[in-house]
mmCIF file of C-alpha atoms in Angstrom:
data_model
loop_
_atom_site.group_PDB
_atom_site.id
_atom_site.type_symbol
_atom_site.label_atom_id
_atom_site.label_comp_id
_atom_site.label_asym_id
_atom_site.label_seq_id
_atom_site.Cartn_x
_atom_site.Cartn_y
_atom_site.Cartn_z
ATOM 1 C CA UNK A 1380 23.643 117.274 -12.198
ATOM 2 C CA UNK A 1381 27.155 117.954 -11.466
ATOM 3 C CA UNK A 1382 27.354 116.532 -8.336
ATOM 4 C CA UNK A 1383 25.178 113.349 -9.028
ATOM 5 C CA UNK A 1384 27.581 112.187 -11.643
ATOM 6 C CA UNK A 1385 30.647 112.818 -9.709
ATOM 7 C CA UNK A 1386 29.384 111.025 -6.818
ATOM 8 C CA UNK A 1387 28.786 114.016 -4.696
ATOM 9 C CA UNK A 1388 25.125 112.571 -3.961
ATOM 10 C CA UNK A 1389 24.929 114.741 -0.585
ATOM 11 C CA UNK A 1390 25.147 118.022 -2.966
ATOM 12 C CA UNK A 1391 22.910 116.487 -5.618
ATOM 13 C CA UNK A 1392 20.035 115.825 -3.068
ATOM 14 C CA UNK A 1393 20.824 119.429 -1.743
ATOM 15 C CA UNK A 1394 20.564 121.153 -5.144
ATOM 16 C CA UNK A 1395 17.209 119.083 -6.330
ATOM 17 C CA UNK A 1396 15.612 120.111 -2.838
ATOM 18 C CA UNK A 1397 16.375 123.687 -4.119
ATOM 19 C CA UNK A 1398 15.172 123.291 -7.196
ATOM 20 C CA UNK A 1399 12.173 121.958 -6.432
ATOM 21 C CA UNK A 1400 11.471 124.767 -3.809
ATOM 22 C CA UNK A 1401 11.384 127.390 -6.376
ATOM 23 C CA UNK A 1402 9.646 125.293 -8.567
ATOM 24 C CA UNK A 1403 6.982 125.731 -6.829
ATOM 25 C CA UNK A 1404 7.056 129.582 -6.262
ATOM 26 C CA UNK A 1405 7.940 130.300 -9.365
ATOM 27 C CA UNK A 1406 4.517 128.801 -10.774
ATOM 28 C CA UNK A 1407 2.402 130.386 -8.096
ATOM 29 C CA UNK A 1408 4.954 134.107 -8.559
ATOM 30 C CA UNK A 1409 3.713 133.326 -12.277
ATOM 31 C CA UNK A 1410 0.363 133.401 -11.864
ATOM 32 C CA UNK A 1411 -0.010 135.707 -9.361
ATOM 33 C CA UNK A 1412 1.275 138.577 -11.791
ATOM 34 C CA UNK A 1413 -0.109 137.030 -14.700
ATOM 35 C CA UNK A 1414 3.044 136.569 -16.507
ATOM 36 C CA UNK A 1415 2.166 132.887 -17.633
ATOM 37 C CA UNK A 1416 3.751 132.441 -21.325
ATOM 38 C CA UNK A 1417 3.743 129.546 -23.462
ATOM 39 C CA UNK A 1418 7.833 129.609 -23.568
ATOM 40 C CA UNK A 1419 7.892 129.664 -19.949
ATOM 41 C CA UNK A 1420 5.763 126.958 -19.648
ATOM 42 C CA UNK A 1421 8.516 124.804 -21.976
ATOM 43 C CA UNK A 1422 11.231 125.914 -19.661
ATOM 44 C CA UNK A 1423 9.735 125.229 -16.050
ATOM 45 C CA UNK A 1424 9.316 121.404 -17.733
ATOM 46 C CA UNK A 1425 12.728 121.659 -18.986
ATOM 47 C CA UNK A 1426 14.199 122.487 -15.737
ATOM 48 C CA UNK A 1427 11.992 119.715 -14.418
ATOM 49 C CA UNK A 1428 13.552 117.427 -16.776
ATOM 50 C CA UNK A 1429 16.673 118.027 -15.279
ATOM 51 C CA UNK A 1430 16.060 118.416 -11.579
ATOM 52 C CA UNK A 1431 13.308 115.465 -11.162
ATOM 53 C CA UNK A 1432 14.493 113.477 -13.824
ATOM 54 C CA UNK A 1433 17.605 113.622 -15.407
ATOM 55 C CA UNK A 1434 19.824 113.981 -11.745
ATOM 56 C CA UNK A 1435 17.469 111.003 -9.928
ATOM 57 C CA UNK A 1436 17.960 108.860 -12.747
ATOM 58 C CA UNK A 1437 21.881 109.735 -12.342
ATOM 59 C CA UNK A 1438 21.356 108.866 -8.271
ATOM 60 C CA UNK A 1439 19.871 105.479 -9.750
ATOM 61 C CA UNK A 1440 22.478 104.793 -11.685
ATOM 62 C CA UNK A 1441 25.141 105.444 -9.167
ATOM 63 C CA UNK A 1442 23.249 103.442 -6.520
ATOM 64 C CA UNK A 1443 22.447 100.369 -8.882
ATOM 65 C CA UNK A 1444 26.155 100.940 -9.916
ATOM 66 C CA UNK A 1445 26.976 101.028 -5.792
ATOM 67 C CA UNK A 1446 25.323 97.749 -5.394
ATOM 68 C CA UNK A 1447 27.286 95.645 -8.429
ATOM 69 C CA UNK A 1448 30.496 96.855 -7.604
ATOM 70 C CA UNK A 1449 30.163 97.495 -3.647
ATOM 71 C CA UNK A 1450 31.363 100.653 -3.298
ATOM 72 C CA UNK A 1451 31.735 104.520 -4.141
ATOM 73 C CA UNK A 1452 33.808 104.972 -7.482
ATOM 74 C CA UNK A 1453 36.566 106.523 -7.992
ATOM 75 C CA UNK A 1454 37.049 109.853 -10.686
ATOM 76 C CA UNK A 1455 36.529 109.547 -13.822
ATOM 77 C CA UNK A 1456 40.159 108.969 -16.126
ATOM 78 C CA UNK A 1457 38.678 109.985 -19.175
ATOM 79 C CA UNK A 1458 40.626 107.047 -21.248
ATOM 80 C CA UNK A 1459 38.140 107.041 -24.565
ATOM 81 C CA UNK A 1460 39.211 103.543 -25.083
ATOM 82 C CA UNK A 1461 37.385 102.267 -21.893
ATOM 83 C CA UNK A 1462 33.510 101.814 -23.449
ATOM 84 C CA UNK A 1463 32.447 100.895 -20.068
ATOM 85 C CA UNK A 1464 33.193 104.207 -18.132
ATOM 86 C CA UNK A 1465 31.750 106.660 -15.986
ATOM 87 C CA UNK A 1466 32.522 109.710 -14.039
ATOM 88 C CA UNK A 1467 33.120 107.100 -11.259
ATOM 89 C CA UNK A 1468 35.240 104.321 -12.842
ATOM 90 C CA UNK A 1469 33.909 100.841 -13.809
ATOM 91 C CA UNK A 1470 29.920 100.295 -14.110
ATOM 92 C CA UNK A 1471 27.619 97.596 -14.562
ATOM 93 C CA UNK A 1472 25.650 97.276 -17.397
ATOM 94 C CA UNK A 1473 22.359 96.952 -14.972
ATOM 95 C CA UNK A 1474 23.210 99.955 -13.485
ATOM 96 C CA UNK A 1475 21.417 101.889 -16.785
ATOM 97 C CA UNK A 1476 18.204 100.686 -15.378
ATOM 98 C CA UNK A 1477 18.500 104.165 -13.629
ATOM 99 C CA UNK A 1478 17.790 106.096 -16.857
ATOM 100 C CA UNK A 1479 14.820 104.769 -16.511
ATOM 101 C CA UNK A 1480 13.811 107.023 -14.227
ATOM 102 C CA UNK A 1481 14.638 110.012 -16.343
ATOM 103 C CA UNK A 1482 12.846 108.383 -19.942
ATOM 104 C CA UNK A 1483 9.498 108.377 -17.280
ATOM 105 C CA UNK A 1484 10.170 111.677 -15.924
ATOM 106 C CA UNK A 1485 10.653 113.049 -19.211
ATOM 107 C CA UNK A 1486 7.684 111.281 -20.673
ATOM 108 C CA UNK A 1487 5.056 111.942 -17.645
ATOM 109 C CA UNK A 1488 6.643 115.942 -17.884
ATOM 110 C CA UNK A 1489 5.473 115.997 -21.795
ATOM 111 C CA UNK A 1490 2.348 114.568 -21.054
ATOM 112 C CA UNK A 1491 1.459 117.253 -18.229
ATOM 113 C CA UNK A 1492 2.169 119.767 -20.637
ATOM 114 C CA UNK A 1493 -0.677 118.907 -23.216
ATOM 115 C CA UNK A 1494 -2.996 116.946 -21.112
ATOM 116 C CA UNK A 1495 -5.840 119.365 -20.465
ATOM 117 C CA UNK A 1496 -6.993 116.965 -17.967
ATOM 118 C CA UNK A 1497 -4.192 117.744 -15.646
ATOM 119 C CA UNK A 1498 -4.688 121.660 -15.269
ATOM 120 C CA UNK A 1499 -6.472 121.539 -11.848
ATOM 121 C CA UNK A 1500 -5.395 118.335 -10.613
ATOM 122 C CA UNK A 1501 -2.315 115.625 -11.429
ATOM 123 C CA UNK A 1502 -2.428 112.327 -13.173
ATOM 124 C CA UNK A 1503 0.324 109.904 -11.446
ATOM 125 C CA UNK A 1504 2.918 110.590 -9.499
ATOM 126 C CA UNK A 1505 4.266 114.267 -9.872
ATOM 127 C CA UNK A 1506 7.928 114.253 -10.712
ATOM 128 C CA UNK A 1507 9.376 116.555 -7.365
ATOM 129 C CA UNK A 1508 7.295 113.498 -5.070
ATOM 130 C CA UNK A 1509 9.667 111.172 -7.044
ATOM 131 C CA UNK A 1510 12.820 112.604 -7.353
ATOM 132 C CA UNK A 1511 12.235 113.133 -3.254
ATOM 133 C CA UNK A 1512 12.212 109.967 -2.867
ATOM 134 C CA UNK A 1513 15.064 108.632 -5.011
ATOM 135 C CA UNK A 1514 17.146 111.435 -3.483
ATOM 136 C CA UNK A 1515 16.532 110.238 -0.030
ATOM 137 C CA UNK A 1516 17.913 106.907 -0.552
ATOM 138 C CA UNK A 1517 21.924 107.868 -0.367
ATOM 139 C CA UNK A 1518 20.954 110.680 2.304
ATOM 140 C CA UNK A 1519 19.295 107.469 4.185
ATOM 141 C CA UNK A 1520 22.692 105.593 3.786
ATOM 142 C CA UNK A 1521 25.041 108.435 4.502
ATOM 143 C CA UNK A 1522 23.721 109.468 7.808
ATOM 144 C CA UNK A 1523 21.716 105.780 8.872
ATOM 145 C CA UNK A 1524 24.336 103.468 10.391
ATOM 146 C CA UNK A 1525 21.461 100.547 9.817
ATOM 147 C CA UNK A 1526 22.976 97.681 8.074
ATOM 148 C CA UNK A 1527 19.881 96.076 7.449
ATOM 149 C CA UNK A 1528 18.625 99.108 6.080
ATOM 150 C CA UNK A 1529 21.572 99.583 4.001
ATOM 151 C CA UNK A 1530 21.391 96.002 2.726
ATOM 152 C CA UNK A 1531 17.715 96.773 1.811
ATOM 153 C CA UNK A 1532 18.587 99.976 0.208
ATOM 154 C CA UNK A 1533 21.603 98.676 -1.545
ATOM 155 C CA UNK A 1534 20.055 95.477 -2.722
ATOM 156 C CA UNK A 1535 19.704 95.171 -6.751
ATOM 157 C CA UNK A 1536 16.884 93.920 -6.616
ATOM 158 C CA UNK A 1537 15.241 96.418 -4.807
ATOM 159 C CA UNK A 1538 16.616 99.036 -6.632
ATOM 160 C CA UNK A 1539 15.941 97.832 -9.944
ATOM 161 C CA UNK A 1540 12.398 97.031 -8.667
ATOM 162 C CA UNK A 1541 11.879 100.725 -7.146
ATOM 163 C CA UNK A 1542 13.229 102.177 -10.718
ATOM 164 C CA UNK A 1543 10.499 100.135 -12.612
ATOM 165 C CA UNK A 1544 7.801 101.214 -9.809
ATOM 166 C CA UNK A 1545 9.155 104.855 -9.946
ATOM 167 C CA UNK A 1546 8.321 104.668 -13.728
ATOM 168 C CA UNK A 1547 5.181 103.536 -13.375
ATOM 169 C CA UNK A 1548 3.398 105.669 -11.063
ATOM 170 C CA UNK A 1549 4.704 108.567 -12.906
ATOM 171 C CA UNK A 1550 2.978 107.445 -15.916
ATOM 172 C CA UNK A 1551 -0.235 106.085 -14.029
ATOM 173 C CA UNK A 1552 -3.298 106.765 -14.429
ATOM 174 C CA UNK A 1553 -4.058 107.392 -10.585
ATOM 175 C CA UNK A 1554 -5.233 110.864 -9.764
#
């Protein structure tokens, strides 16, 4: 989380990938000693908040932010007085369309965790598959020297349109 807010996106993407890798052995390490609690259930979606949702909804923000103001920001001065601050400087008032992305994360998480529907099988979009994908987007503009691509990527409108898609299919009802 760290790193997405200070702008560090390269680190952020490198953390959530690590995350979500033992994510995914600690549920099966779980179960195969039988060591399943109700607590840890609480704190594997917890840390899921944070890794799937909370730090691609920060990427979001800095993109959307990246695309109103046309570049990286700067470090945070911490001058109370200036309401419209971030860790980077200056930001757009559309760029909060990224939180978005961690209200449906939290949301779909929530849901998983009393939906007894959802116990061999999931119900939208899980939330590793989308924090993958938001994650790729500055890892696709750090290392793609493809100005249309980067026009695409950076585009508001395509931003704010994959945010509101994002939230959706983690909250659909497609199996």
């Amino acid at each position: 989380t760290v790193f997405a807010v200070l702008n560090q996106l390269e680190w952020a993407a490198l953390f959530v990938f690590i995350g979500i890798f033992f994510d995914f052995f600690d549920g099966l390490a779980a179960r195969a000693l039988n060591v399943q609690s109700e607590v840890g259930v609480q704190l594997d979606s917890l840390a899921d908040v944070i890794t799937s949702g909370l730090v691609p909804g920060i990427v979001m923000f800095q993109l959307l932010n990246m695309s109103q103001t046309g570049g990286w920001n700067t470090p945070f001065n911490h001058e109370v007085t200036d309401t419209m601050a971030w860790y980077g400087g200056k930001f757009t008032v559309v760029s909060l369309l990224g939180f978005v992305i961690t209200l449906a994360s939290a949301y779909r998480l929530a849901k998983f965790n009393v939906d007894e529907n959802q116990v061999s099988s999931f119900v939208g979009l899980p939330t590793p598959a989308n924090a993958l994908m938001i994650l790729s987007l500055p890892l696709i503009l750090m290392y793609h020297n493809n100005d249309a691509l980067n026009s695409i990527i950076l585009n508001p409108w395509f931003l704010a349109g994959l945010t509101l898609l994002s939230a959706y299919l983690l909250n659909s009802p497609i199996k």
